[in-house]
Amino acid sequence: MDAVVRTEGLYKEYETDAGAVPVLKGIDLAIGMGEFVAVMGPSGSGKSTFMNILGCLDVPTKGRYFLNGRDVGTLSDDQLARLRNEVIGFVFQGFNLLPRANLEDNVSLPLVYCNVQKRERTKKAVEMLEKVGLGKYAKSLPNQISGGQQQRVAIARALVNDPKLILADEPTGNLDTKTSNEIMQLFRELNLEGITIVLVTHEPDIAAYAKRLVKFVDGMLTYDGEVSGAHA
Amino acid sequence: MTGQMLIEAWRAMGANRLRTFLTMLGMVIGVGAVVLMLAIGQGAQYSVEESISSMGSNLFIILSGSSTSGGMRMGAGATPTLTVADAQALSELPEISAVSPAVPGTAQVVYGSNNWSTSVYGTTPAYLTVRNWSVSEGYPFTDSDVRSATRVALIGQTVVDNIFGSEDPVNKIIRIRQSPYLVVGVLSRKGQSLDGRDQDDTILIPVTTAQRKLFGTQFQGSVRFIMAQAASAQMMASAEKEMESLLRQRHHIQEGAESDFTIRNLTALANTAAQATRVMSIMLGAIASISLLVGGIGIMNIMLVSVTERTREIGIRVAIGARRRDIMTQFLLEAVIISISGCTVGVLLGVIGAAAVNRFAEITVVITGISILMAFMVASCVGVFFGFYPARKAALLKPIDALRYQ
Ligand SMILES: Nc1ncnc2c1ncn2[C@@H]1O[C@H](COP(=O)(O)OP(=O)(O)OP(=O)(O)O)[C@@H](O)[C@H]1O
Ligand SMILES: [Mg+2]
């Protein structure tokens, strides 16, 4: 049992004015250590909803989710916060950096929440910024660098606490093709280092970087297999 | 962790300087008002207490005439019914430690080319005991001066300042209403009385001298009032009763008839005055506290706006592992920083304001460490109290809702 992520009958519905609308209709999926999974599917098919549940930011209406073998539904708020902090790294489409903090502070923020000392934090943050190729921008503010660079900073932040799992919801959605490829190159390297990656995308070219592809349609899994097989 | 949180609070406050400043201003004004009002209130209390202690302790004043007589009201002190002999008799009561009769008046005093109009008291050496007053130079006059009605005078500091200047007054001859008096001593400085009179603007002479040579009396030995001091605070009540029955007996007053004198417990009156200033001081503080409250509500208002504005930031923090209590601490910290820095400036302004009031309005102000400490404690409580609701609101946001917030 070395699945990093395992869901059993994951079901999610939203209450709307027109009544309860099911968005995820029973997802069973297991993702093993070191996998690189691309999630595709039409808009509104529930990909983001699924990712948010994987990231412990949202809870399913029914079904169970095991992260590292632990049933997330049984954990307290503080334990969830700890998982988000130490096990998961989140990368968003819109980067989500703190606009007033410089890059170094942005990257080291997760370490603040697990009580790492200032000197150690700075050291790790600079190390991560160097890893994503932005070592010399440590003191810049997010609005002083390009979108591609901001996404690199977001990745550095996701990496700073040595997570097992990186969840990326359309990380290249706001970037041009060239920059997107650079970012994907970075993800591939991280995956080669052993980090499990789950990544949502609309573009087959981006999905092609992954080793496994799952497809969502209308809240259900319709494909799970080889990336190349999907295009055939 | 705390260090980083302080830096972040600082950044958040710096991001909207004008707003932070205005929020702080509410606190500044609130705390400033409290400090100033407490200073004025305590100042008033202080001066009242000073004059009370300068008055002497456990004091009665016995005035001739009844203050409660039905029918024709004469007013206390209107008809002279008390005599030096009454005073003598009162002093023999065991509850009474000292008694002095008084024949007051005003007179023109002259020394050299200087003259000054002042109040002249004919009294006995016991007056100094009763009033808890001492002689700073020379000696007081004696009982034998009283017996032989000699022309001797004890003069107050204000009189010294006005007719002697820097000259040594002891053993000099002054003229009171043209007659020469020998200055035997100078009274120590006493300051203002409860009703704001300058107690040092006075001259004491033997009561007999005042009666026979200076003011004259309506009948032999009559005095305007008598001051008596009880032996202890516990004896005040019994002393009052004893004096009353003794004087009624001496004045041949029938059972059930009105007394022709009035005994007033000066110490009780003074305590009432002190009580009144205390109440005033509390009221001032309470009124000022309202502005502190308003300042606190201002903080809450701004923090609520800030939480809404920063919902997305909260979402980001939660997504990377902030616990509810981290979010809570962050917002509480901001509220407390605003209120404490507002408080610091407020205390400074309050102190400056108090100094200005003291200088330009010549009102006694008292600033104690306790009142400043209290201002700080109240301000931090205000910060925590009014910061709590917004901080809780931030901490209870659902991660996904916070992150989705546009
Ligand atoms: N808070 C919400 N309340 C009600 N409905 C919601 C809420 N969040 C999402 N939905 C609905 O759930 C469905 C799935 O949304 P989700 O964001 O998971 O889709 P997605 O697959 O990520 O789409 P996209 O590719 O456009 O990002 C959509 O129909 C959306 O309208
Ligand atoms: Mg989506």
XYZ file of C-alpha atoms and ligand atoms in Angstrom:
670
model
C 0.000 0.000 0.000
C 2.275 2.804 -1.156
C -0.383 4.999 -2.797
C 0.163 8.641 -1.956
C -3.398 9.451 -2.949
C -6.350 7.081 -2.867
C -10.002 8.008 -3.221
C -12.970 5.740 -2.689
C -16.319 6.739 -4.174
C -15.501 10.428 -3.884
C -18.753 12.304 -4.317
C -19.255 16.064 -4.155
C -22.339 18.148 -4.649
C -22.890 21.882 -4.354
C -26.018 23.418 -2.935
C -27.404 25.891 -5.424
C -30.704 27.704 -5.815
C -31.814 24.927 -8.163
C -31.055 22.297 -5.512
C -28.060 20.059 -4.987
C -25.863 19.788 -8.065
C -23.498 16.804 -8.159
C -20.052 17.771 -9.438
C -18.103 14.614 -8.619
C -20.081 11.426 -8.953
C -17.985 8.730 -7.346
C -14.307 8.922 -8.195
C -12.101 5.927 -7.390
C -8.490 6.661 -8.082
C -5.161 5.655 -6.645
C -1.929 7.495 -7.373
C 1.298 5.830 -6.372
C 4.537 7.282 -5.123
C 6.548 9.018 -7.826
C 3.782 9.171 -10.419
C 3.228 12.115 -12.746
C -0.479 12.325 -13.537
C -2.176 14.750 -15.918
C -5.881 15.459 -15.382
C -7.875 16.572 -18.405
C -11.508 17.126 -19.205
C -13.973 19.729 -20.396
C -14.614 22.861 -18.456
C -16.927 22.280 -15.525
C -16.233 18.572 -15.371
C -15.054 18.833 -11.754
C -11.261 18.795 -12.109
C -10.630 21.740 -9.820
C -13.139 20.437 -7.306
C -11.252 17.137 -7.283
C -7.875 18.858 -6.885
C -9.138 20.974 -3.995
C -10.293 17.864 -2.195
C -6.903 16.224 -2.822
C -5.280 19.377 -1.431
C -7.387 19.204 1.761
C -8.857 22.595 0.938
C -12.340 21.211 0.442
C -14.182 18.179 1.774
C -16.206 15.624 -0.211
C -19.920 15.198 0.407
C -19.496 11.427 0.441
C -16.666 8.984 -0.057
C -13.251 8.753 1.433
C -9.864 10.176 0.660
C -6.630 8.657 1.946
C -3.494 10.753 1.847
C -0.385 8.748 2.647
C -2.686 6.037 3.926
C -4.480 8.302 6.434
C -8.198 8.896 6.106
C -8.349 12.675 5.744
C -12.020 12.772 6.792
C -11.055 11.840 10.346
C -8.471 14.577 10.827
C -8.830 17.830 12.779
C -8.416 21.296 11.267
C -4.933 21.556 12.709
C -3.915 18.159 11.358
C -5.197 19.172 7.912
C -3.213 22.392 8.104
C -0.162 20.343 8.908
C -0.740 18.078 5.898
C -1.106 21.102 3.616
C 2.053 22.457 5.099
C 4.305 19.408 5.077
C 2.960 16.864 2.601
C 1.321 18.909 -0.135
C 2.598 21.682 -2.349
C -0.049 23.614 -4.265
C 0.556 25.476 -7.527
C -2.303 27.598 -8.840
C -3.184 28.952 -12.242
C -3.135 32.495 -10.877
C 0.219 32.063 -9.013
C -1.262 33.335 -5.730
C 1.824 35.036 -4.360
C 1.499 37.597 -1.563
C 1.874 40.900 -3.422
C 3.541 42.855 -0.610
C 6.116 40.258 0.382
C 9.353 39.851 -1.558
C 10.080 36.559 -3.306
C 12.234 35.237 -0.512
C 9.498 35.874 2.048
C 6.881 34.371 -0.260
C 8.879 31.215 -0.685
C 9.707 30.856 2.989
C 6.128 31.439 4.174
C 5.253 27.719 4.568
C 8.263 27.389 6.862
C 6.914 30.179 9.078
C 3.918 27.988 9.822
C 6.031 25.088 10.993
C 8.249 27.178 13.230
C 11.508 27.044 11.302
C 14.021 29.627 12.498
C 14.561 32.752 10.430
C 18.086 31.908 9.293
C 17.132 28.406 8.229
C 14.067 29.775 6.409
C 16.105 32.242 4.412
C 18.646 29.613 3.509
C 15.971 27.226 2.248
C 14.096 29.945 0.384
C 17.190 31.118 -1.437
C 18.088 27.538 -2.246
C 14.640 26.937 -3.767
C 14.714 30.192 -5.713
C 18.050 29.126 -7.152
C 16.599 25.778 -8.024
C 13.889 27.431 -10.137
C 16.469 29.800 -11.630
C 15.492 32.987 -9.777
C 18.277 33.190 -7.196
C 19.094 36.791 -7.960
C 15.505 38.023 -7.524
C 15.213 37.118 -3.832
C 14.446 40.682 -2.759
C 12.142 41.609 -5.659
C 8.395 41.926 -5.308
C 6.067 39.640 -7.306
C 4.873 42.500 -9.529
C 8.441 43.169 -10.611
C 8.839 39.855 -12.439
C 7.060 38.143 -15.360
C 4.193 35.660 -15.104
C 6.434 32.710 -15.937
C 8.834 33.821 -13.230
C 5.994 34.236 -10.757
C 4.885 30.684 -11.426
C 8.450 29.533 -10.785
C 8.331 31.340 -7.455
C 5.035 29.612 -6.668
C 6.693 26.280 -7.469
C 9.643 27.173 -5.260
C 7.170 27.940 -2.463
C 5.422 24.593 -3.045
C 8.793 22.854 -2.832
C 10.274 24.601 0.151
C 8.926 22.196 2.753
C 9.980 19.056 0.830
C 6.464 17.877 -0.037
C 5.613 14.367 -1.235
C 2.878 15.563 -3.511
C 2.559 18.552 -5.774
C -0.910 19.524 -6.938
C -0.977 21.936 -9.866
C -4.299 23.266 -11.196
C -3.671 24.587 -14.712
C -0.225 25.950 -13.800
C 0.462 26.983 -17.371
C -3.019 28.363 -18.031
C -1.815 31.949 -17.921
C 1.494 31.428 -19.705
C 2.658 31.395 -23.337
C 3.814 28.176 -24.989
C 7.518 28.728 -24.512
C 7.211 29.588 -20.848
C 4.745 26.739 -20.362
C 7.291 24.298 -21.696
C 9.955 25.668 -19.368
C 7.630 25.221 -16.415
C 6.757 21.687 -17.492
C 10.447 20.920 -17.844
C 10.822 21.972 -14.237
C 7.945 19.697 -13.163
C 9.509 16.810 -15.020
C 12.801 17.328 -13.193
C 10.988 17.426 -9.851
C 9.190 14.232 -10.738
C 12.520 12.628 -11.571
C 13.652 13.574 -8.064
C 10.781 11.445 -6.759
C 8.003 13.933 -6.090
C 4.503 12.783 -7.006
C 2.786 15.298 -9.278
C -0.882 15.715 -10.205
C -1.481 18.395 -12.797
C -4.645 19.701 -14.439
C -4.414 21.004 -17.973
C -6.501 21.583 -21.084
C -3.572 21.225 -23.479
C -2.499 17.835 -24.792
C 1.052 19.164 -25.302
C 1.284 19.933 -21.609
C -0.305 16.625 -20.632
C 2.316 14.908 -22.747
C 4.926 15.678 -20.068
C 3.085 13.365 -17.667
C 3.392 9.598 -17.474
C -0.269 8.907 -16.814
C -3.458 10.584 -17.908
C -6.909 10.636 -16.309
C -9.905 12.223 -17.957
C -12.962 13.667 -16.273
C -16.275 14.121 -18.007
C -19.243 15.405 -16.100
C -17.897 14.413 -12.718
C -16.855 10.923 -13.690
C -13.571 9.272 -14.642
C -13.749 8.276 -18.286
C -10.143 7.445 -19.017
C -7.182 6.317 -16.951
C -4.049 5.154 -18.694
C -1.082 5.996 -20.906
C -0.706 9.570 -22.076
C 0.122 8.529 -25.646
C -2.855 6.186 -25.748
C -5.238 9.070 -25.233
C -4.255 10.786 -28.448
C -4.306 7.712 -30.550
C 7.406 32.940 14.081
C 6.383 35.930 16.183
C 9.112 37.988 14.578
C 7.858 37.143 11.142
C 4.284 37.881 12.205
C 5.332 41.286 13.478
C 7.020 42.025 10.170
C 3.915 40.964 8.311
C 1.635 43.019 10.538
C 3.902 45.971 9.883
C 3.704 45.358 6.141
C -0.063 45.056 6.210
C -0.347 48.301 8.130
C 2.139 49.986 5.826
C 0.144 48.947 2.777
C -2.577 51.408 3.656
C -0.856 54.081 5.643
C -3.591 56.671 5.688
C -6.137 54.162 6.905
C -3.822 52.819 9.572
C -3.080 56.357 10.668
C -6.746 57.300 10.920
C -7.530 54.162 12.880
C -4.687 54.938 15.211
C -5.889 58.503 15.545
C -9.071 57.184 17.141
C -6.976 55.431 19.757
C -4.662 58.420 20.167
C -7.574 60.717 20.925
C -9.227 58.192 23.228
C -6.134 57.464 25.262
C -5.017 61.096 25.224
C -8.398 62.151 26.610
C -8.300 59.505 29.314
C -4.777 60.435 30.405
C -5.573 64.152 30.421
C -8.856 63.745 32.284
C -7.315 61.432 34.851
C -4.503 63.939 35.336
C -6.962 66.774 35.916
C -9.223 64.671 38.142
C -6.369 63.391 40.235
C -4.931 66.889 40.369
C -8.201 68.184 41.812
C -8.237 65.332 44.290
C -4.658 66.068 45.236
C -5.261 69.753 45.920
C -8.369 68.994 47.957
C -6.475 66.476 50.017
C -3.643 68.950 50.485
C -5.991 71.613 51.812
C -7.727 69.095 54.035
C -4.478 68.060 55.626
C -3.512 71.748 55.989
C -6.808 72.389 57.748
C -5.946 70.161 60.709
C -7.551 66.882 61.693
C -10.642 65.940 63.748
C -11.870 69.515 63.729
C -15.081 71.121 64.916
C -16.074 74.691 64.455
C -18.614 76.072 66.899
C -20.483 79.107 65.630
C -22.757 81.318 67.640
C -26.426 81.358 66.655
C -28.517 78.461 65.432
C -28.464 77.407 61.835
C -31.706 75.502 62.192
C -33.822 77.889 64.214
C -37.416 78.036 63.090
C -39.213 81.300 62.577
C -36.711 84.137 62.387
C -33.539 82.843 60.821
C -30.487 84.633 62.105
C -27.826 82.590 60.358
C -24.995 80.999 62.238
C -22.564 83.462 63.755
C -24.975 86.383 63.618
C -25.509 86.916 67.328
C -22.412 86.559 69.437
C -23.259 84.063 72.174
C -19.923 82.312 72.611
C -17.223 83.517 74.947
C -13.622 82.857 75.799
C -14.944 81.232 78.975
C -16.966 78.771 76.844
C -13.768 77.856 75.043
C -12.023 77.399 78.374
C -14.804 75.094 79.600
C -14.776 73.053 76.366
C -11.045 72.476 76.671
C -11.631 70.661 79.933
C -13.720 67.938 78.272
C -11.752 64.668 78.083
C -12.707 64.084 74.416
C -11.286 67.436 73.378
C -7.543 67.875 72.991
C -7.335 71.542 72.029
C -9.673 74.518 71.795
C -9.164 77.978 70.472
C -11.607 80.863 70.312
C -11.434 83.249 67.398
C -12.206 86.895 66.893
C -11.618 87.545 63.212
C -11.583 90.779 61.321
C -9.762 92.601 58.591
C -7.304 95.373 59.148
C -4.721 97.478 57.409
C -1.139 96.666 58.419
C 1.792 98.932 57.842
C 5.525 98.409 58.025
C 7.767 101.211 56.951
C 6.287 102.537 53.742
C 4.477 99.287 52.873
C 0.884 98.616 53.741
C -1.369 95.596 53.221
C -4.934 94.713 54.069
C -5.205 91.292 55.647
C -7.327 89.171 57.924
C -6.425 89.430 61.589
C -7.359 86.634 63.953
C -7.588 87.146 67.675
C -6.992 83.710 69.137
C -4.963 81.661 71.652
C -1.700 79.693 71.237
C -3.857 76.523 71.048
C -4.957 77.678 67.593
C -1.613 76.509 66.216
C -2.223 73.031 67.656
C -5.771 72.890 66.347
C -4.757 73.952 62.864
C -1.647 71.809 62.929
C 0.369 74.895 62.146
C 3.945 75.686 63.092
C 6.064 78.781 63.453
C 8.965 78.909 61.028
C 10.847 81.827 62.620
C 10.697 83.358 66.068
C 8.199 82.056 68.645
C 4.446 81.891 69.045
C 2.822 84.237 71.557
C 2.000 82.685 74.913
C -0.953 82.239 77.264
C 0.440 85.043 79.415
C 0.310 87.335 76.340
C -3.369 86.374 76.117
C -3.926 87.053 79.811
C -2.370 90.489 79.660
C -3.610 91.362 76.139
C -0.201 92.379 74.851
C 0.301 93.787 71.368
C 2.159 90.892 69.749
C 1.590 89.304 66.328
C 2.350 86.121 64.428
C 2.336 86.880 60.748
C 1.687 84.674 57.701
C 4.070 84.293 54.767
C 1.947 86.336 52.364
C 1.956 89.246 54.801
C 5.722 88.889 55.172
C 6.125 88.946 51.386
C 3.969 92.028 51.051
C 5.231 94.292 53.778
C 8.695 92.980 54.654
C 9.985 91.687 51.335
C 13.330 90.114 52.102
C 13.737 91.778 55.495
C 13.632 89.601 58.643
C 10.287 90.383 60.326
C 11.002 88.933 63.772
C 11.162 91.558 66.533
C 10.103 94.315 64.152
C 7.237 96.623 64.983
C 4.271 96.701 62.581
C 1.230 98.890 62.841
C -2.252 97.355 62.769
C -4.901 100.069 62.514
C -2.244 102.569 63.621
C -1.338 100.739 66.858
C 2.132 99.192 67.128
C 2.474 95.404 67.447
C 5.659 93.407 67.980
C 6.172 90.595 65.465
C 7.176 87.604 67.597
C 7.168 84.979 64.875
C 6.366 83.982 61.338
C 3.908 81.196 60.463
C 5.034 78.406 58.149
C 3.520 78.330 54.683
C 0.164 76.538 54.423
C -1.168 77.255 50.911
C -4.776 77.346 49.820
C -7.764 76.353 51.876
C -10.580 74.162 50.541
C -12.550 77.204 49.452
C -9.515 78.630 47.675
C -8.507 81.293 50.209
C -4.829 82.033 50.761
C -4.313 80.782 54.319
C -0.969 82.571 54.581
C -2.565 85.979 54.158
C -3.259 86.328 57.879
C -2.053 87.707 61.200
C -2.646 86.035 64.557
C -2.832 88.142 67.722
C -3.943 87.288 71.283
C -7.730 87.003 71.475
C -7.926 89.482 74.343
C -5.951 92.039 72.392
C -8.356 91.697 69.479
C -11.378 92.015 71.753
C -10.218 94.934 73.817
C -7.843 96.872 71.623
C -8.446 96.101 67.954
C -12.028 95.194 67.058
C -13.950 95.624 70.295
C -16.791 93.256 71.291
C -20.519 93.471 71.807
C -20.210 92.172 75.345
C -17.430 91.093 77.631
C -15.372 88.198 76.254
C -17.541 87.313 73.272
C -15.940 85.534 70.328
C -17.169 84.852 66.772
C -16.408 81.148 66.755
C -14.498 78.456 68.553
C -12.393 75.769 66.952
C -12.074 72.483 68.816
C -10.067 69.404 68.088
C -11.186 65.963 69.227
C -8.545 63.739 70.769
C -9.059 61.116 68.055
C -11.211 60.351 65.031
C -13.121 57.731 67.042
C -14.096 60.359 69.593
C -15.621 62.764 67.071
C -19.198 61.644 67.726
C -19.022 61.604 71.504
C -17.063 64.871 71.525
C -19.828 66.548 69.543
C -22.461 65.300 71.991
C -20.469 66.348 75.062
C -19.761 69.821 73.700
C -23.398 70.292 72.836
C -24.665 69.391 76.322
C -21.928 71.384 78.036
C -22.664 74.532 76.043
C -26.437 74.168 76.457
C -25.901 73.909 80.188
C -23.591 76.943 80.262
C -26.024 78.974 78.145
C -28.979 77.916 80.346
C -30.994 76.463 77.489
C -34.179 74.646 78.438
C -34.798 71.041 77.530
C -36.346 70.986 74.042
C -35.402 74.579 73.155
C -33.124 75.491 70.225
C -29.427 75.848 70.919
C -27.995 79.333 70.405
C -24.881 77.874 68.760
C -24.068 75.447 65.984
C -21.441 72.744 65.994
C -20.060 71.779 62.616
C -17.879 68.809 61.967
C -15.308 70.335 59.609
C -13.571 67.061 59.017
C -16.812 65.483 57.826
C -17.404 68.466 55.535
C -13.912 68.146 54.164
C -14.410 64.462 53.561
C -17.579 65.257 51.655
C -15.591 67.662 49.511
C -12.949 65.004 48.944
C -15.671 62.535 48.057
C -17.114 64.986 45.568
C -13.772 65.474 43.830
C -13.281 61.741 43.710
C -16.644 61.367 42.010
C -15.768 64.165 39.614
C -12.463 62.506 38.849
C -14.185 59.215 38.088
C -16.758 60.963 35.910
C -14.037 62.684 33.911
C -12.337 59.354 33.395
C -15.598 57.705 32.416
C -16.457 60.369 29.875
C -12.987 60.125 28.380
C -13.317 56.342 28.234
C -16.190 56.748 25.820
C -13.799 58.187 23.265
C -11.552 55.203 23.900
C -14.513 52.966 23.175
C -15.201 54.831 19.955
C -11.542 54.389 19.030
C -11.910 50.668 19.677
C -14.953 50.446 17.440
C -12.929 52.227 14.757
C -10.324 49.482 15.028
C -12.975 46.796 14.715
C -14.446 48.526 11.684
C -11.128 48.739 9.891
C -10.141 45.211 10.805
C -13.407 43.911 9.354
C -12.729 45.767 6.121
C -9.203 44.463 6.156
C -10.328 40.854 6.614
C -12.693 41.160 3.670
C -10.044 42.772 1.521
C -7.506 40.157 2.385
C -9.740 37.123 2.077
C -7.670 35.814 -0.795
C -4.460 36.316 1.132
C -6.005 34.316 3.963
C -6.847 31.581 1.441
C -3.263 31.478 0.207
C -1.927 31.233 3.727
C -4.335 28.451 4.587
C -3.411 26.577 1.412
C 0.231 26.527 2.392
C -0.427 25.356 5.929
C -1.531 28.193 8.187
C -3.684 26.950 11.053
C -6.789 28.793 12.152
C -4.936 30.093 15.145
C -2.126 31.452 12.950
C -4.630 33.494 10.977
C -6.302 34.571 14.185
C -3.007 35.613 15.751
C -2.058 37.593 12.670
C -5.163 39.753 12.721
C -5.240 40.105 16.489
C -1.623 41.178 16.411
C -2.424 43.892 13.899
C -5.281 45.178 16.039
C -3.133 45.160 19.143
C -0.225 46.882 17.405
C -2.527 49.604 16.178
C -4.052 50.106 19.588
C -0.761 49.995 21.479
C 1.033 52.392 19.170
C -2.049 54.618 19.241
C -1.904 54.352 23.001
C 1.772 55.333 23.148
C 1.174 58.461 21.115
C -2.011 59.106 23.105
C -0.169 58.918 26.417
C 2.466 61.323 25.102
C -0.159 63.786 23.904
C -2.109 63.385 27.142
C 0.976 64.177 29.187
C 1.827 67.158 26.998
C -1.788 68.322 27.223
C -1.735 67.976 31.006
C 1.482 69.988 31.188
C -0.134 72.673 29.032
C -3.267 72.772 31.205
C -1.056 73.027 34.272
C 0.924 75.879 32.760
C -1.760 77.933 31.081
C -4.852 77.250 33.201
C -2.847 76.932 36.436
C -4.723 73.802 37.466
C -2.942 71.182 39.490
C -2.505 68.006 37.438
C -1.217 64.699 38.716
C 0.031 61.987 36.369
C 0.786 58.712 38.043
C 2.562 55.678 36.640
C -0.542 53.711 37.540
C -2.791 55.785 35.315
C -0.398 55.423 32.377
C -0.065 51.704 32.992
C -3.827 51.452 33.145
C -4.172 53.330 29.872
C -1.832 50.805 28.267
C -3.652 47.842 29.697
C -7.031 49.174 28.672
C -5.718 49.943 25.182
C -4.363 46.440 24.685
C -7.629 45.031 25.963
C -9.492 47.262 23.524
C -7.231 45.972 20.747
C -7.813 42.357 21.684
C -11.511 42.841 22.325
C -12.312 44.722 19.147
C -9.788 42.803 17.092
C -11.180 39.485 18.232
C -14.341 39.384 16.179
C -12.690 40.289 12.852
C -9.781 37.930 13.558
C -12.172 35.112 14.332
C -14.085 35.854 11.190
C -10.865 35.540 9.229
C -9.842 32.342 10.983
C -13.177 30.653 10.414
C -13.216 31.255 6.653
C -13.407 27.991 4.725
C -10.098 27.517 2.900
C -11.684 26.992 -0.465
C -14.055 29.945 -0.120
C -11.188 32.188 0.882
C -9.112 31.025 -2.048
C -11.928 31.461 -4.566
C -12.793 34.949 -3.297
C -12.417 37.559 -6.009
N -18.822 26.927 -4.799
C -19.571 26.401 -5.789
N -20.907 26.459 -5.712
C -21.680 25.928 -6.662
N -21.207 25.324 -7.750
C -19.879 25.244 -7.898
C -18.991 25.780 -6.914
N -17.723 25.540 -7.319
C -17.820 24.901 -8.501
N -19.093 24.720 -8.852
C -19.586 24.024 -10.042
O -18.980 22.769 -10.086
C -18.690 22.414 -11.417
C -17.254 21.955 -11.528
O -16.387 23.015 -11.284
P -14.814 22.875 -11.359
O -14.223 24.170 -11.019
O -14.406 21.702 -10.570
O -14.626 22.566 -12.917
P -13.289 22.397 -13.726
O -13.325 21.043 -14.292
O -12.123 22.759 -12.908
O -13.491 23.459 -14.866
P -12.393 24.361 -15.590
O -11.725 23.458 -16.582
O -13.181 25.409 -16.277
O -11.484 24.873 -14.548
C -18.997 23.624 -12.276
O -20.211 23.381 -12.944
C -19.164 24.731 -11.290
O -20.169 25.626 -11.721
Mg -10.690 24.314 -12.884
